[in-house]
mmCIF file of C-alpha atoms and ligand atoms in Angstrom:
data_model
loop_
_atom_site.group_PDB
_atom_site.id
_atom_site.type_symbol
_atom_site.label_atom_id
_atom_site.label_comp_id
_atom_site.label_asym_id
_atom_site.label_seq_id
_atom_site.Cartn_x
_atom_site.Cartn_y
_atom_site.Cartn_z
ATOM 1 C CA MET A 284 -23.592 -16.777 -18.908
ATOM 2 C CA SER A 285 -27.103 -17.397 -17.706
ATOM 3 C CA GLU A 286 -26.140 -18.559 -14.252
ATOM 4 C CA THR A 287 -27.190 -16.595 -11.214
ATOM 5 C CA TYR A 288 -25.000 -16.103 -8.219
ATOM 6 C CA PRO A 289 -26.751 -16.336 -4.869
ATOM 7 C CA PRO A 290 -25.595 -14.009 -2.106
ATOM 8 C CA ILE A 291 -22.351 -15.116 -0.472
ATOM 9 C CA ASP A 292 -23.160 -17.150 2.611
ATOM 10 C CA PRO A 293 -19.994 -17.908 4.570
ATOM 11 C CA PRO A 294 -19.966 -20.669 7.182
ATOM 12 C CA ARG A 295 -20.478 -19.341 10.721
ATOM 13 C CA ARG A 296 -17.044 -20.102 12.108
ATOM 14 C CA LEU A 297 -16.058 -19.638 15.701
ATOM 15 C CA LEU A 298 -12.666 -17.957 15.358
ATOM 16 C CA PHE A 299 -10.481 -19.054 18.258
ATOM 17 C CA GLY A 300 -7.126 -18.988 16.504
ATOM 18 C CA PRO A 301 -4.442 -16.291 16.688
ATOM 19 C CA GLY A 302 -6.524 -14.030 14.431
ATOM 20 C CA PRO A 303 -8.745 -13.085 12.803
ATOM 21 C CA SER A 304 -10.751 -13.127 16.023
ATOM 22 C CA MET A 305 -14.528 -12.961 16.423
ATOM 23 C CA VAL A 306 -15.876 -9.699 15.002
ATOM 24 C CA ALA A 307 -18.215 -7.743 17.273
ATOM 25 C CA PRO A 308 -21.738 -7.354 15.810
ATOM 26 C CA ARG A 309 -21.545 -3.568 16.197
ATOM 27 C CA VAL A 310 -18.447 -3.593 14.004
ATOM 28 C CA TYR A 311 -20.270 -5.516 11.269
ATOM 29 C CA ALA A 312 -23.123 -3.018 11.530
ATOM 30 C CA ALA A 313 -20.738 -0.058 11.188
ATOM 31 C CA MET A 314 -19.218 -1.646 8.093
ATOM 32 C CA SER A 315 -22.538 -1.664 6.278
ATOM 33 C CA ARG A 316 -22.868 2.140 6.502
ATOM 34 C CA PRO A 317 -22.479 4.178 3.295
ATOM 35 C CA VAL A 318 -19.025 4.829 1.934
ATOM 36 C CA VAL A 319 -17.863 8.455 1.866
ATOM 37 C CA GLY A 320 -14.902 9.827 -0.049
ATOM 38 C CA HIS A 321 -11.416 9.593 1.376
ATOM 39 C CA LEU A 322 -11.270 13.408 1.653
ATOM 40 C CA ASP A 323 -14.810 13.909 2.949
ATOM 41 C CA PRO A 324 -15.053 16.012 6.131
ATOM 42 C CA PHE A 325 -16.960 13.103 7.662
ATOM 43 C CA PHE A 326 -14.069 10.750 6.923
ATOM 44 C CA PHE A 327 -11.697 13.089 8.764
ATOM 45 C CA GLU A 328 -14.106 13.280 11.694
ATOM 46 C CA ILE A 329 -13.738 9.526 11.935
ATOM 47 C CA THR A 330 -9.926 9.634 11.631
ATOM 48 C CA GLU A 331 -9.819 12.257 14.417
ATOM 49 C CA GLN A 332 -11.950 10.047 16.650
ATOM 50 C CA ILE A 333 -9.602 7.184 15.845
ATOM 51 C CA ARG A 334 -6.580 9.354 16.720
ATOM 52 C CA GLU A 335 -8.092 10.098 20.118
ATOM 53 C CA LEU A 336 -9.313 6.556 20.812
ATOM 54 C CA LEU A 337 -5.933 5.112 19.828
ATOM 55 C CA GLY A 338 -4.324 7.419 22.376
ATOM 56 C CA TYR A 339 -6.579 5.876 25.006
ATOM 57 C CA VAL A 340 -6.118 2.263 23.925
ATOM 58 C CA PHE A 341 -2.328 2.562 23.512
ATOM 59 C CA SER A 342 -2.228 4.563 26.826
ATOM 60 C CA THR A 343 -0.271 7.411 25.303
ATOM 61 C CA GLY A 344 -0.346 11.176 25.061
ATOM 62 C CA ASN A 345 1.158 10.958 21.544
ATOM 63 C CA HIS A 346 -0.619 13.036 18.912
ATOM 64 C CA PHE A 347 0.735 10.937 16.040
ATOM 65 C CA ASN A 348 -1.789 8.081 16.113
ATOM 66 C CA MET A 349 -3.144 6.751 12.838
ATOM 67 C CA ALA A 350 -4.120 3.606 11.004
ATOM 68 C CA MET A 351 -2.115 2.345 8.041
ATOM 69 C CA SER A 352 -4.121 0.950 5.131
ATOM 70 C CA GLY A 353 -2.895 -2.628 5.306
ATOM 71 C CA THR A 354 -2.720 -5.526 7.731
ATOM 72 C CA GLY A 355 -0.511 -5.743 10.819
ATOM 73 C CA SER A 356 2.531 -6.351 8.647
ATOM 74 C CA SER A 357 2.068 -2.908 7.073
ATOM 75 C CA GLY A 358 2.355 -1.407 10.560
ATOM 76 C CA MET A 359 5.509 -3.447 11.091
ATOM 77 C CA GLU A 360 6.929 -2.389 7.737
ATOM 78 C CA ALA A 361 6.050 1.269 8.361
ATOM 79 C CA ALA A 362 7.843 1.170 11.723
ATOM 80 C CA VAL A 363 10.909 -0.459 10.218
ATOM 81 C CA ALA A 364 11.017 1.496 6.931
ATOM 82 C CA ASN A 365 10.759 4.881 8.628
ATOM 83 C CA PHE A 366 13.231 4.243 11.442
ATOM 84 C CA ALA A 367 15.769 1.666 10.234
ATOM 85 C CA GLU A 368 18.459 3.462 8.262
ATOM 86 C CA PRO A 369 20.901 1.931 5.784
ATOM 87 C CA GLY A 370 24.170 0.973 7.481
ATOM 88 C CA GLU A 371 22.929 1.892 10.956
ATOM 89 C CA LYS A 372 22.737 -0.522 13.825
ATOM 90 C CA PHE A 373 19.333 -2.074 14.450
ATOM 91 C CA ALA A 374 19.084 -4.309 17.516
ATOM 92 C CA LEU A 375 16.554 -7.095 17.230
ATOM 93 C CA LEU A 376 15.494 -8.885 20.413
ATOM 94 C CA THR A 377 13.718 -11.983 19.181
ATOM 95 C CA ASN A 378 12.073 -15.139 20.478
ATOM 96 C CA GLY A 379 9.639 -16.074 17.760
ATOM 97 C CA PHE A 380 8.368 -15.895 14.218
ATOM 98 C CA PHE A 381 7.227 -12.263 14.286
ATOM 99 C CA GLY A 382 10.512 -11.083 15.784
ATOM 100 C CA GLU A 383 12.256 -12.775 12.856
ATOM 101 C CA ARG A 384 9.942 -10.992 10.416
ATOM 102 C CA ILE A 385 10.968 -7.610 11.850
ATOM 103 C CA GLY A 386 14.615 -8.605 11.365
ATOM 104 C CA GLU A 387 14.013 -9.576 7.745
ATOM 105 C CA MET A 388 12.340 -6.229 7.062
ATOM 106 C CA ALA A 389 15.213 -4.322 8.695
ATOM 107 C CA ARG A 390 17.786 -6.212 6.621
ATOM 108 C CA ARG A 391 15.844 -5.331 3.462
ATOM 109 C CA GLN A 392 16.094 -1.676 4.497
ATOM 110 C CA GLY A 393 19.874 -2.096 4.561
ATOM 111 C CA ALA A 394 20.182 -1.753 8.329
ATOM 112 C CA ASP A 395 23.020 -3.453 10.196
ATOM 113 C CA VAL A 396 20.913 -5.931 12.173
ATOM 114 C CA VAL A 397 22.371 -7.324 15.401
ATOM 115 C CA ARG A 398 20.335 -10.013 17.160
ATOM 116 C CA LEU A 399 19.741 -11.250 20.654
ATOM 117 C CA GLU A 400 17.818 -14.483 20.409
ATOM 118 C CA THR A 401 15.988 -16.452 23.072
ATOM 119 C CA GLU A 402 14.397 -19.844 22.514
ATOM 120 C CA TRP A 403 10.811 -20.026 21.258
ATOM 121 C CA GLY A 404 8.555 -20.238 24.297
ATOM 122 C CA ALA A 405 10.829 -18.436 26.774
ATOM 123 C CA ALA A 406 10.500 -14.716 27.493
ATOM 124 C CA LEU A 407 13.278 -12.256 26.717
ATOM 125 C CA ASP A 408 15.436 -11.848 29.807
ATOM 126 C CA ALA A 409 15.469 -8.236 31.017
ATOM 127 C CA GLN A 410 19.099 -8.287 32.157
ATOM 128 C CA GLU A 411 20.342 -9.953 28.975
ATOM 129 C CA CYS A 412 18.497 -7.342 26.936
ATOM 130 C CA ARG A 413 19.993 -4.492 28.970
ATOM 131 C CA ASP A 414 23.531 -5.886 28.631
ATOM 132 C CA PHE A 415 23.082 -6.447 24.910
ATOM 133 C CA ILE A 416 21.749 -2.938 24.267
ATOM 134 C CA ARG A 417 24.490 -1.283 26.366
ATOM 135 C CA ARG A 418 27.162 -3.279 24.543
ATOM 136 C CA GLU A 419 25.822 -2.794 21.018
ATOM 137 C CA ARG A 420 24.634 0.834 21.343
ATOM 138 C CA PRO A 421 22.174 0.591 18.420
ATOM 139 C CA ARG A 422 20.127 3.423 16.896
ATOM 140 C CA VAL A 423 16.933 1.366 16.979
ATOM 141 C CA VAL A 424 15.779 -1.476 19.235
ATOM 142 C CA ALA A 425 12.877 -3.694 18.177
ATOM 143 C CA PHE A 426 10.994 -6.444 19.959
ATOM 144 C CA VAL A 427 7.598 -8.130 20.026
ATOM 145 C CA GLN A 428 5.585 -7.404 23.170
ATOM 146 C CA ALA A 429 3.160 -10.284 22.589
ATOM 147 C CA GLU A 430 4.764 -13.032 20.479
ATOM 148 C CA THR A 431 1.813 -14.746 18.830
ATOM 149 C CA SER A 432 3.904 -17.613 17.454
ATOM 150 C CA THR A 433 4.694 -18.869 20.967
ATOM 151 C CA GLY A 434 2.224 -17.217 23.373
ATOM 152 C CA VAL A 435 4.978 -15.322 25.222
ATOM 153 C CA TRP A 436 4.718 -11.884 26.875
ATOM 154 C CA ASN A 437 8.002 -9.965 26.763
ATOM 155 C CA PRO A 438 9.035 -7.286 29.285
ATOM 156 C CA SER A 439 8.811 -3.791 27.749
ATOM 157 C CA LYS A 440 10.069 -1.394 30.385
ATOM 158 C CA PRO A 441 13.649 -2.641 30.921
ATOM 159 C CA ILE A 442 14.172 -2.823 27.164
ATOM 160 C CA CYS A 443 12.946 0.749 26.644
ATOM 161 C CA GLU A 444 14.997 2.093 29.583
ATOM 162 C CA ALA A 445 18.219 0.541 28.313
ATOM 163 C CA ALA A 446 17.508 1.732 24.776
ATOM 164 C CA HIS A 447 16.958 5.308 25.922
ATOM 165 C CA GLU A 448 20.214 5.228 27.912
ATOM 166 C CA VAL A 449 22.088 4.760 24.630
ATOM 167 C CA ASP A 450 19.785 7.169 22.749
ATOM 168 C CA ALA A 451 18.102 4.455 20.701
ATOM 169 C CA ILE A 452 14.416 4.519 19.846
ATOM 170 C CA VAL A 453 12.214 1.499 20.487
ATOM 171 C CA ILE A 454 9.812 -0.264 18.141
ATOM 172 C CA ALA A 455 7.361 -2.618 19.884
ATOM 173 C CA ASP A 456 5.062 -4.993 18.035
ATOM 174 C CA CYS A 457 1.800 -4.793 20.005
ATOM 175 C CA VAL A 458 -0.300 -6.723 17.512
ATOM 176 C CA THR A 459 -1.636 -9.349 19.938
ATOM 177 C CA SER A 460 -1.533 -7.218 23.094
ATOM 178 C CA LEU A 461 -3.525 -4.138 22.012
ATOM 179 C CA GLY A 462 -7.046 -4.311 23.372
ATOM 180 C CA GLY A 463 -6.336 -7.333 25.558
ATOM 181 C CA MET A 464 -3.260 -6.681 27.707
ATOM 182 C CA PRO A 465 -1.563 -3.586 29.199
ATOM 183 C CA VAL A 466 0.443 -2.204 26.260
ATOM 184 C CA LEU A 467 1.104 1.062 28.202
ATOM 185 C CA VAL A 468 3.092 2.901 25.544
ATOM 186 C CA ASP A 469 4.037 5.967 27.629
ATOM 187 C CA GLN A 470 4.573 4.177 30.923
ATOM 188 C CA ASN A 471 6.887 1.660 29.262
ATOM 189 C CA GLY A 472 8.637 4.252 27.102
ATOM 190 C CA ILE A 473 7.824 2.655 23.740
ATOM 191 C CA ASP A 474 8.543 5.055 20.853
ATOM 192 C CA ILE A 475 6.768 3.308 17.997
ATOM 193 C CA ALA A 476 3.982 0.795 18.628
ATOM 194 C CA TYR A 477 1.839 -0.822 15.973
ATOM 195 C CA SER A 478 -0.962 -3.350 15.918
ATOM 196 C CA CYS A 479 -3.698 -4.624 13.628
ATOM 197 C CA THR A 480 -7.477 -4.692 13.596
ATOM 198 C CA GLN A 481 -8.156 -8.455 13.599
ATOM 199 C CA LYS A 482 -6.820 -9.544 16.976
ATOM 200 C CA GLY A 483 -7.651 -7.751 20.244
ATOM 201 C CA LEU A 484 -9.740 -5.066 18.510
ATOM 202 C CA SER A 485 -12.376 -7.509 17.158
ATOM 203 C CA CYS A 486 -12.527 -6.033 13.658
ATOM 204 C CA PRO A 487 -11.801 -7.768 10.340
ATOM 205 C CA PRO A 488 -8.208 -7.550 9.050
ATOM 206 C CA GLY A 489 -7.412 -4.457 6.994
ATOM 207 C CA LEU A 490 -5.819 -1.702 9.059
ATOM 208 C CA ALA A 491 -2.719 -1.327 11.206
ATOM 209 C CA PRO A 492 -2.967 1.231 14.027
ATOM 210 C CA ILE A 493 0.342 2.903 14.853
ATOM 211 C CA THR A 494 1.496 5.472 17.401
ATOM 212 C CA VAL A 495 4.767 7.415 17.298
ATOM 213 C CA SER A 496 6.371 9.415 20.126
ATOM 214 C CA PRO A 497 7.583 13.009 19.686
ATOM 215 C CA ARG A 498 11.147 11.718 20.224
ATOM 216 C CA ALA A 499 10.783 9.295 17.347
ATOM 217 C CA LEU A 500 9.248 12.000 15.153
ATOM 218 C CA ASP A 501 12.359 14.152 15.800
ATOM 219 C CA ARG A 502 14.468 11.211 14.698
ATOM 220 C CA ARG A 503 12.321 10.795 11.620
ATOM 221 C CA ARG A 504 12.760 14.478 10.695
ATOM 222 C CA ALA A 505 16.535 14.253 11.136
ATOM 223 C CA ARG A 506 16.736 11.296 8.769
ATOM 224 C CA THR A 507 19.019 11.921 5.780
ATOM 225 C CA ALA A 508 18.312 8.849 3.610
ATOM 226 C CA PRO A 509 14.812 8.949 2.077
ATOM 227 C CA VAL A 510 12.321 6.323 3.263
ATOM 228 C CA HIS A 511 12.359 3.631 0.581
ATOM 229 C CA SER A 512 8.645 2.988 0.876
ATOM 230 C CA TRP A 513 6.440 5.707 -0.609
ATOM 231 C CA TYR A 514 3.177 4.132 0.545
ATOM 232 C CA LEU A 515 4.299 3.722 4.158
ATOM 233 C CA ASP A 516 6.197 7.014 4.510
ATOM 234 C CA LEU A 517 4.820 8.418 7.770
ATOM 235 C CA THR A 518 5.567 12.018 6.780
ATOM 236 C CA LEU A 519 3.476 11.665 3.624
ATOM 237 C CA LEU A 520 0.732 9.903 5.572
ATOM 238 C CA ASP A 521 0.677 12.799 7.998
ATOM 239 C CA THR A 522 -0.064 15.197 5.133
ATOM 240 C CA TYR A 523 -3.130 13.045 4.507
ATOM 241 C CA PHE A 524 -4.515 12.491 8.000
ATOM 242 C CA GLU A 525 -3.348 15.830 9.445
ATOM 243 C CA GLY A 526 -3.174 17.972 6.305
ATOM 244 C CA HIS A 527 -6.231 16.440 4.588
ATOM 245 C CA ARG A 528 -4.439 16.178 1.253
ATOM 246 C CA TYR A 529 -4.741 13.162 -1.011
ATOM 247 C CA HIS A 530 -2.237 10.389 -0.428
ATOM 248 C CA HIS A 531 -4.228 7.202 -1.106
ATOM 249 C CA THR A 532 -7.899 6.245 -1.162
ATOM 250 C CA ALA A 533 -8.375 4.933 2.356
ATOM 251 C CA SER A 534 -11.291 2.565 2.890
ATOM 252 C CA ALA A 535 -14.001 4.485 4.759
ATOM 253 C CA THR A 536 -15.586 1.127 5.607
ATOM 254 C CA MET A 537 -12.495 -0.150 7.411
ATOM 255 C CA PHE A 538 -12.135 3.122 9.298
ATOM 256 C CA TYR A 539 -15.764 2.841 10.450
ATOM 257 C CA ALA A 540 -14.970 -0.659 11.677
ATOM 258 C CA LEU A 541 -11.900 0.492 13.589
ATOM 259 C CA ARG A 542 -13.781 3.434 15.125
ATOM 260 C CA GLU A 543 -16.420 1.017 16.350
ATOM 261 C CA GLY A 544 -13.932 -1.559 17.637
ATOM 262 C CA LEU A 545 -12.096 1.151 19.595
ATOM 263 C CA ALA A 546 -15.349 2.672 20.870
ATOM 264 C CA LEU A 547 -16.290 -0.724 22.290
ATOM 265 C CA ILE A 548 -13.032 -0.735 24.253
ATOM 266 C CA ALA A 549 -13.576 2.806 25.550
ATOM 267 C CA GLU A 550 -17.104 1.918 26.647
ATOM 268 C CA GLU A 551 -15.978 -1.251 28.415
ATOM 269 C CA GLY A 552 -12.999 0.538 29.961
ATOM 270 C CA LEU A 553 -9.420 -0.533 29.284
ATOM 271 C CA GLU A 554 -8.767 -1.941 32.773
ATOM 272 C CA ALA A 555 -12.037 -3.886 32.789
ATOM 273 C CA ARG A 556 -11.162 -5.273 29.382
ATOM 274 C CA TRP A 557 -7.715 -6.412 30.513
ATOM 275 C CA GLU A 558 -9.287 -8.035 33.563
ATOM 276 C CA ARG A 559 -11.820 -9.857 31.385
ATOM 277 C CA HIS A 560 -8.977 -11.230 29.249
ATOM 278 C CA ARG A 561 -6.906 -12.210 32.282
ATOM 279 C CA ARG A 562 -9.790 -14.005 33.966
ATOM 280 C CA ASN A 563 -10.820 -15.930 30.867
ATOM 281 C CA HIS A 564 -7.218 -16.868 30.132
ATOM 282 C CA LEU A 565 -6.760 -18.189 33.687
ATOM 283 C CA ALA A 566 -9.963 -20.207 33.404
ATOM 284 C CA PHE A 567 -8.751 -21.654 30.122
ATOM 285 C CA VAL A 568 -5.429 -22.655 31.671
ATOM 286 C CA ALA A 569 -7.177 -24.224 34.671
ATOM 287 C CA GLY A 570 -9.283 -26.320 32.305
ATOM 288 C CA ILE A 571 -6.326 -27.319 30.138
ATOM 289 C CA GLU A 572 -4.293 -28.427 33.148
ATOM 290 C CA ALA A 573 -7.261 -30.280 34.643
ATOM 291 C CA MET A 574 -7.570 -32.380 31.496
ATOM 292 C CA GLY A 575 -3.894 -33.253 31.815
ATOM 293 C CA LEU A 576 -2.296 -30.984 29.217
ATOM 294 C CA LYS A 577 0.656 -28.686 29.919
ATOM 295 C CA MET A 578 1.079 -25.067 28.872
ATOM 296 C CA HIS A 579 4.150 -24.440 26.695
ATOM 297 C CA VAL A 580 4.951 -21.094 28.334
ATOM 298 C CA ALA A 581 5.841 -20.771 32.019
ATOM 299 C CA GLU A 582 3.337 -19.088 34.320
ATOM 300 C CA GLY A 583 3.851 -15.343 34.534
ATOM 301 C CA HIS A 584 5.037 -15.068 30.907
ATOM 302 C CA ARG A 585 1.830 -16.125 29.185
ATOM 303 C CA LEU A 586 -0.347 -14.015 26.927
ATOM 304 C CA TRP A 587 -3.957 -13.577 28.016
ATOM 305 C CA THR A 588 -5.000 -13.296 24.389
ATOM 306 C CA LEU A 589 -3.322 -16.344 22.874
ATOM 307 C CA ASN A 590 -2.745 -19.655 24.650
ATOM 308 C CA THR A 591 -0.290 -22.372 23.682
ATOM 309 C CA PRO A 592 -1.129 -25.717 25.293
ATOM 310 C CA CYS A 593 1.269 -28.534 24.380
ATOM 311 C CA VAL A 594 0.014 -31.308 22.130
ATOM 312 C CA PRO A 595 -0.061 -34.509 24.223
ATOM 313 C CA GLU A 596 2.083 -37.488 23.241
ATOM 314 C CA GLY A 597 0.595 -39.568 20.432
ATOM 315 C CA ILE A 598 -1.909 -36.925 19.284
ATOM 316 C CA ASP A 599 -1.928 -35.660 15.697
ATOM 317 C CA GLU A 600 -2.304 -31.900 16.058
ATOM 318 C CA ALA A 601 -3.267 -31.290 12.406
ATOM 319 C CA LYS A 602 -6.101 -33.825 12.666
ATOM 320 C CA ILE A 603 -7.471 -32.090 15.755
ATOM 321 C CA ARG A 604 -7.563 -28.770 13.926
ATOM 322 C CA GLN A 605 -9.118 -30.325 10.846
ATOM 323 C CA TYR A 606 -11.833 -32.028 12.904
ATOM 324 C CA LEU A 607 -12.655 -28.884 14.872
ATOM 325 C CA LEU A 608 -12.951 -26.810 11.712
ATOM 326 C CA GLN A 609 -14.805 -29.257 9.504
ATOM 327 C CA GLU A 610 -17.037 -30.968 12.040
ATOM 328 C CA ARG A 611 -17.488 -28.302 14.670
ATOM 329 C CA GLY A 612 -16.968 -25.020 12.785
ATOM 330 C CA ILE A 613 -14.199 -23.933 15.160
ATOM 331 C CA GLU A 614 -10.904 -22.479 14.027
ATOM 332 C CA ILE A 615 -7.798 -22.866 16.160
ATOM 333 C CA ALA A 616 -4.172 -22.900 14.966
ATOM 334 C CA GLY A 617 -1.092 -25.026 15.404
ATOM 335 C CA GLY A 618 2.519 -24.153 16.091
ATOM 336 C CA PHE A 619 5.025 -23.482 13.373
ATOM 337 C CA GLY A 620 8.803 -23.361 12.972
ATOM 338 C CA PRO A 621 10.375 -25.141 15.947
ATOM 339 C CA LEU A 622 6.911 -25.536 17.516
ATOM 340 C CA ALA A 623 5.284 -27.263 14.509
ATOM 341 C CA GLY A 624 3.154 -30.156 15.774
ATOM 342 C CA GLN A 625 4.114 -29.325 19.378
ATOM 343 C CA VAL A 626 1.493 -26.784 20.461
ATOM 344 C CA PHE A 627 -2.022 -25.607 19.754
ATOM 345 C CA ARG A 628 -2.496 -21.860 19.432
ATOM 346 C CA ILE A 629 -5.862 -20.905 20.857
ATOM 347 C CA GLY A 630 -7.045 -17.310 20.946
ATOM 348 C CA THR A 631 -9.199 -15.867 23.720
ATOM 349 C CA MET A 632 -9.230 -12.274 22.546
ATOM 350 C CA GLY A 633 -11.467 -9.279 22.027
ATOM 351 C CA TYR A 634 -15.141 -9.955 21.531
ATOM 352 C CA GLY A 635 -14.443 -13.710 21.655
ATOM 353 C CA SER A 636 -12.949 -13.649 25.156
ATOM 354 C CA THR A 637 -15.952 -14.766 27.203
ATOM 355 C CA ALA A 638 -16.500 -17.354 29.926
ATOM 356 C CA GLU A 639 -18.965 -19.194 27.653
ATOM 357 C CA ASN A 640 -16.411 -19.404 24.862
ATOM 358 C CA VAL A 641 -13.709 -20.684 27.211
ATOM 359 C CA LEU A 642 -16.010 -23.495 28.350
ATOM 360 C CA LEU A 643 -16.997 -24.207 24.754
ATOM 361 C CA ILE A 644 -13.393 -24.403 23.521
ATOM 362 C CA LEU A 645 -12.397 -26.682 26.412
ATOM 363 C CA ARG A 646 -15.337 -28.994 25.765
ATOM 364 C CA GLU A 647 -14.692 -29.163 22.031
ATOM 365 C CA LEU A 648 -10.947 -29.633 22.386
ATOM 366 C CA GLU A 649 -11.522 -32.380 24.919
ATOM 367 C CA GLY A 650 -13.968 -34.062 22.537
ATOM 368 C CA ALA A 651 -11.468 -33.896 19.680
ATOM 369 C CA LEU A 652 -8.663 -35.304 21.839
ATOM 370 C CA LYS A 653 -10.854 -38.168 23.065
ATOM 371 C CA GLN A 654 -11.554 -39.125 19.460
ATOM 372 C CA GLN A 655 -7.846 -39.851 19.114
ATOM 373 C CA GLY A 656 -7.887 -41.946 22.271
ATOM 374 C CA TYR A 657 -6.739 -39.322 24.749
ATOM 375 C CA ARG A 658 -7.942 -39.852 28.330
ATOM 376 C CA PRO A 659 -8.428 -36.606 30.260
ATOM 377 C CA THR A 660 -7.098 -36.781 33.807
ATOM 378 C CA GLY A 661 -9.785 -34.554 35.322
ATOM 379 C CA ASP A 662 -12.803 -32.339 34.792
ATOM 380 C CA ALA A 663 -11.781 -29.368 32.647
ATOM 381 C CA ALA A 664 -15.133 -27.600 32.810
ATOM 382 C CA ALA A 665 -15.301 -27.803 36.609
ATOM 383 C CA ALA A 666 -11.751 -26.461 36.924
ATOM 384 C CA ALA A 667 -12.477 -23.589 34.526
ATOM 385 C CA GLU A 668 -15.715 -22.724 36.286
ATOM 386 C CA GLY A 669 -13.921 -22.813 39.618
ATOM 387 C CA ALA A 670 -11.308 -20.392 38.304
ATOM 388 C CA LEU A 671 -13.998 -18.120 36.895
ATOM 389 C CA SER A 672 -15.888 -17.853 40.154
ATOM 390 C CA ALA A 673 -12.655 -17.418 42.122
ATOM 391 C CA GLY A 674 -11.594 -14.660 39.722
ATOM 392 C CA VAL A 675 -14.854 -12.757 40.193
ATOM 393 C CA SER A 676 -14.814 -12.529 43.988
HETATM 394 C C1 PLP B 96 -0.572 -11.221 13.312
HETATM 395 C C2 PLP B 96 0.734 -10.617 13.670
HETATM 396 C C3 PLP B 96 1.452 -9.783 12.789
HETATM 397 C C4 PLP B 96 1.097 -9.620 11.345
HETATM 398 O O1 PLP B 96 -0.129 -9.172 11.097
HETATM 399 P P1 PLP B 96 -0.861 -9.435 9.688
HETATM 400 O O2 PLP B 96 -2.142 -8.744 9.944
HETATM 401 O O3 PLP B 96 -0.981 -10.910 9.516
HETATM 402 O O4 PLP B 96 -0.068 -8.798 8.627
HETATM 403 C C5 PLP B 96 2.591 -9.177 13.258
HETATM 404 N N1 PLP B 96 3.042 -9.385 14.504
HETATM 405 C C6 PLP B 96 2.404 -10.191 15.365
HETATM 406 C C7 PLP B 96 2.954 -10.388 16.742
HETATM 407 C C8 PLP B 96 1.239 -10.839 14.973
HETATM 408 O O5 PLP B 96 0.606 -11.651 15.831
#
C-alpha cells in the first residue's frame, strides 16, 4: 500500500446530548501527557489524588473510591455483581431505561429481583418506595438518582432510610448527577454510588468512578458466593489500587483525564458548580417554554444536566436531530422506549453548561423547528436571558 493516511481530523461537534458531553480543554491537554506503567509510583500518585477528589465530588468520607476501567455500565455492573447475590432479594425501583438495565444485570447475577415501577417521566414516589421496601425486606435496593432516559431526578434520602431500616444496602446510579447536581452520598445514606467520565465530569468516556461505604464493604466481605465477574471484583481491584499489585493494565491516559476533570470541579467548588448547572438549566427551560414547547418532566423533578422538552405536534424529531448534526454540527438526542419520538434529550452538563451554550442551543433548536413550519409563540432568547440575569442577582 502506497497510500498515506493524514492525521485524523474529527468534525468539531458541539455535544449537547446526554453524553458524551463537551470535554474541557485542560482534560485534552492532560491526555496528551506521556503514558507511565500501570504500576508506576506516579500512576499511584494519580489514583490517590483521584481517591481524594472522588470523596469530595461524591460528598463522602468513604475511603473506597476508585475508577473502574470501563464506561458507566462497568460501574453499574460492578455494583450489581459485587452486591447482588444468587437467590437473594434485590429491590429495583425503576422509572426509566437505566433502571431497567440494573434489573437485567441483577437477574443475570441470579438475584431474586422485585420491582417497583413508575411511569417514564414521573419521579419515584418517596412513600411508595418506603412501603415497598418495608414490605419486601430486600438485601439490596437499587435506583437511578438521575434517570437520563427521561430527565427525572429521584429522591435519594427516603429510599436510603427505608432500606437501612430493613438492613438493606443501597446502590444509586449517579451517572448523570455527579459533577452537576447534589449527589451527597453520605448525607443521603447511599452505600454504593457509581458514575462515568463522559457526563458531568467533562472527560471522554472510559472510566467509571465508584464509591463504597464501610457498611457495604462489610457486606461484601461476608459474601459466601464468589463474585461471578473477575474483572469487576472490587476486592481484587482493591489489591491493585490499594495494594499496588497487578490486576489489569489501567490506562494512565484516562486516569490523567479523570484527575483533571475532578480537579476542575474542586477548583470551581462543588456548590458553585451545582449553582451554575441549576441556573443554566432554568434559563434553558425559560427559553423552551417561551417558544411554546412543554417540558416532559414536572417542575421540581427535573435534572439540571439533561433536559427533556416535548416534541411539538407535527414535528419529526429524527429530522431535527439529523439537521442539527449535519448542518449545524450540534449533537442532541431523542427519546427512546415509550418516549421515542416524544421528547428531545438535551444536555447542559459539565464544561458545556454555560449561558452562551444555552442561548446557542435555543437559537439552533428554534431554527430547526421553524424549518419544519413550527411557529414559536415568544422570544426564547429574551426569556432565557431574563432568567439568567434574575438567577445572578
Ligand atoms: C450513560 C448512563 C449509563 C451508562 O453509561 P455508559 O458509559 O454508556 O456505559 C448508566 N446509567 C445512566 C443513568 C446513564 O445516563
